[in-house]
Amino acid sequence: MRAARVVAAIAAVVGWAGLVLQYLVFAQAVGVGLATWRFFGFFTILSNIGVAAIATAIALGRENRLTGPRARLMGLTSIVTVGFVYSLLLRSLWSPQGLQKLADAALHDWTPLLFLAFWALMPHGKLRWRDLKWALTPPALYLGYALGRGAVDGWYPYYFLNPMLRTGAELGFSILGTLTVFAIVAGSAVAVDMRLGRRRTA
């Protein structure tokens, strides 16, 4: 558990630093008002805020719902999927430089890996298949949130969720595909947790 708290502390520092750096880069580019609005429109940002908060609580030795198995599952599912989807669909679309490159690496690479590492070091065996619904709640809510925001101002954070660039069928496929990836990641995490719990009991 001590090792998990150490890794969690590192994850918290990297996560919060990446978030602050990304906000400053946004603000410098488009101004504070627009930067703030768009900053909270990205699932990457919201996921990093969530896992940084979880990692901070665990590093401080807190025991509450934020540090429980379900919260850790939700955080793991979200941040690992962020890294996977970014690498698969978005990384090749641009080439960040300077501070943006550093923020990009922190939010999409380092934090997912660090969170996965300390999740693996935490106690296991308390998750069940019914807990999948908790892991799928954040992405499901986000999809509605992102589409609603876009309907108001015409800005969509991800091209595969932009109805102006996708047909109705393509948009439906993007939403279904996104939720499927989250379900696969969450299901894998639950399976690993149950297996590790059985091994510990044995």
Short mmCIF file of N, CA and C in Angstrom, two decimals, residues 26 37-46 86 90 93 108 142-151 153-165:
data_model
loop_
_atom_site.label_atom_id
_atom_site.label_comp_id
_atom_site.label_asym_id
_atom_site.label_seq_id
_atom_site.Cartn_x
_atom_site.Cartn_y
_atom_site.Cartn_z
N PHE A 26 -3.69 27.27 -23.32
CA PHE A 26 -4.97 27.68 -23.90
C PHE A 26 -5.19 29.19 -23.73
N TRP A 37 -13.88 28.19 -21.15
CA TRP A 37 -15.04 27.50 -21.72
C TRP A 37 -14.61 26.21 -22.43
N ARG A 38 -13.59 26.30 -23.26
CA ARG A 38 -13.17 25.13 -24.03
C ARG A 38 -12.37 24.13 -23.19
N PHE A 39 -11.66 24.63 -22.20
CA PHE A 39 -10.88 23.75 -21.33
C PHE A 39 -11.77 22.68 -20.71
N PHE A 40 -12.93 23.09 -20.22
CA PHE A 40 -13.83 22.15 -19.58
C PHE A 40 -14.76 21.43 -20.56
N GLY A 41 -14.46 21.56 -21.85
CA GLY A 41 -15.22 20.84 -22.85
C GLY A 41 -14.58 19.53 -23.28
N PHE A 42 -13.34 19.31 -22.88
CA PHE A 42 -12.62 18.10 -23.30
C PHE A 42 -12.75 16.99 -22.26
N PHE A 43 -13.04 15.79 -22.73
CA PHE A 43 -13.10 14.64 -21.83
C PHE A 43 -11.72 14.38 -21.22
N THR A 44 -10.69 14.64 -21.99
CA THR A 44 -9.32 14.48 -21.47
C THR A 44 -9.12 15.32 -20.21
N ILE A 45 -9.55 16.56 -20.26
CA ILE A 45 -9.37 17.46 -19.11
C ILE A 45 -10.20 16.99 -17.92
N LEU A 46 -11.46 16.68 -18.16
CA LEU A 46 -12.34 16.25 -17.07
C LEU A 46 -11.84 14.95 -16.45
N TYR A 86 -6.75 8.71 -27.87
CA TYR A 86 -5.87 9.77 -28.36
C TYR A 86 -4.80 9.18 -29.28
N LEU A 90 -6.25 10.57 -32.63
CA LEU A 90 -5.98 12.00 -32.59
C LEU A 90 -4.49 12.37 -32.66
N LEU A 93 -3.00 13.70 -35.91
CA LEU A 93 -3.63 14.86 -36.55
C LEU A 93 -2.88 16.16 -36.31
N HIS A 108 -2.01 12.81 -21.72
CA HIS A 108 -2.40 11.65 -22.53
C HIS A 108 -1.51 10.42 -22.35
N TYR A 142 -20.82 12.45 -20.48
CA TYR A 142 -20.01 13.38 -21.26
C TYR A 142 -20.51 13.51 -22.70
N LEU A 143 -20.90 12.40 -23.30
CA LEU A 143 -21.38 12.45 -24.67
C LEU A 143 -22.56 13.40 -24.80
N GLY A 144 -23.50 13.30 -23.87
CA GLY A 144 -24.63 14.22 -23.88
C GLY A 144 -24.19 15.65 -23.64
N TYR A 145 -23.25 15.83 -22.72
CA TYR A 145 -22.72 17.16 -22.38
C TYR A 145 -22.02 17.79 -23.59
N ALA A 146 -21.17 17.02 -24.27
CA ALA A 146 -20.41 17.55 -25.41
C ALA A 146 -21.33 17.92 -26.56
N LEU A 147 -22.31 17.05 -26.84
CA LEU A 147 -23.24 17.34 -27.93
C LEU A 147 -24.14 18.53 -27.59
N GLY A 148 -24.52 18.64 -26.33
CA GLY A 148 -25.34 19.78 -25.91
C GLY A 148 -24.58 21.09 -26.02
N ARG A 149 -23.33 21.11 -25.57
CA ARG A 149 -22.50 22.31 -25.69
C ARG A 149 -22.34 22.70 -27.15
N GLY A 150 -22.06 21.70 -27.99
CA GLY A 150 -21.86 21.98 -29.41
C GLY A 150 -23.10 22.55 -30.07
N ALA A 151 -24.25 22.07 -29.65
CA ALA A 151 -25.51 22.59 -30.21
C ALA A 151 -25.70 24.06 -29.87
N ASP A 153 -23.04 26.44 -29.19
CA ASP A 153 -22.08 27.38 -29.80
C ASP A 153 -21.39 26.86 -31.06
N GLY A 154 -21.72 25.64 -31.48
CA GLY A 154 -21.16 25.12 -32.73
C GLY A 154 -19.76 24.57 -32.62
N TRP A 155 -19.21 24.50 -31.39
CA TRP A 155 -17.85 23.97 -31.21
C TRP A 155 -17.92 22.58 -30.58
N TYR A 156 -17.25 21.62 -31.22
CA TYR A 156 -17.20 20.25 -30.71
C TYR A 156 -15.75 19.88 -30.47
N PRO A 157 -15.42 19.37 -29.31
CA PRO A 157 -14.01 19.11 -28.97
C PRO A 157 -13.36 18.01 -29.79
N TYR A 158 -14.16 17.09 -30.31
CA TYR A 158 -13.60 15.96 -31.06
C TYR A 158 -14.34 15.80 -32.39
N TYR A 159 -13.58 15.63 -33.46
CA TYR A 159 -14.19 15.58 -34.79
C TYR A 159 -15.19 14.45 -34.94
N PHE A 160 -14.96 13.33 -34.24
CA PHE A 160 -15.86 12.19 -34.40
C PHE A 160 -17.18 12.38 -33.66
N LEU A 161 -17.31 13.47 -32.92
CA LEU A 161 -18.57 13.80 -32.27
C LEU A 161 -19.22 15.05 -32.88
N ASN A 162 -18.69 15.49 -34.00
CA ASN A 162 -19.19 16.71 -34.64
C ASN A 162 -20.25 16.36 -35.69
N PRO A 163 -21.52 16.65 -35.43
CA PRO A 163 -22.58 16.31 -36.39
C PRO A 163 -22.50 17.09 -37.68
N MET A 164 -21.69 18.16 -37.70
CA MET A 164 -21.51 18.91 -38.94
C MET A 164 -20.50 18.24 -39.87
N LEU A 165 -19.72 17.32 -39.30
CA LEU A 165 -18.73 16.60 -40.09
C LEU A 165 -19.09 15.13 -40.30
#
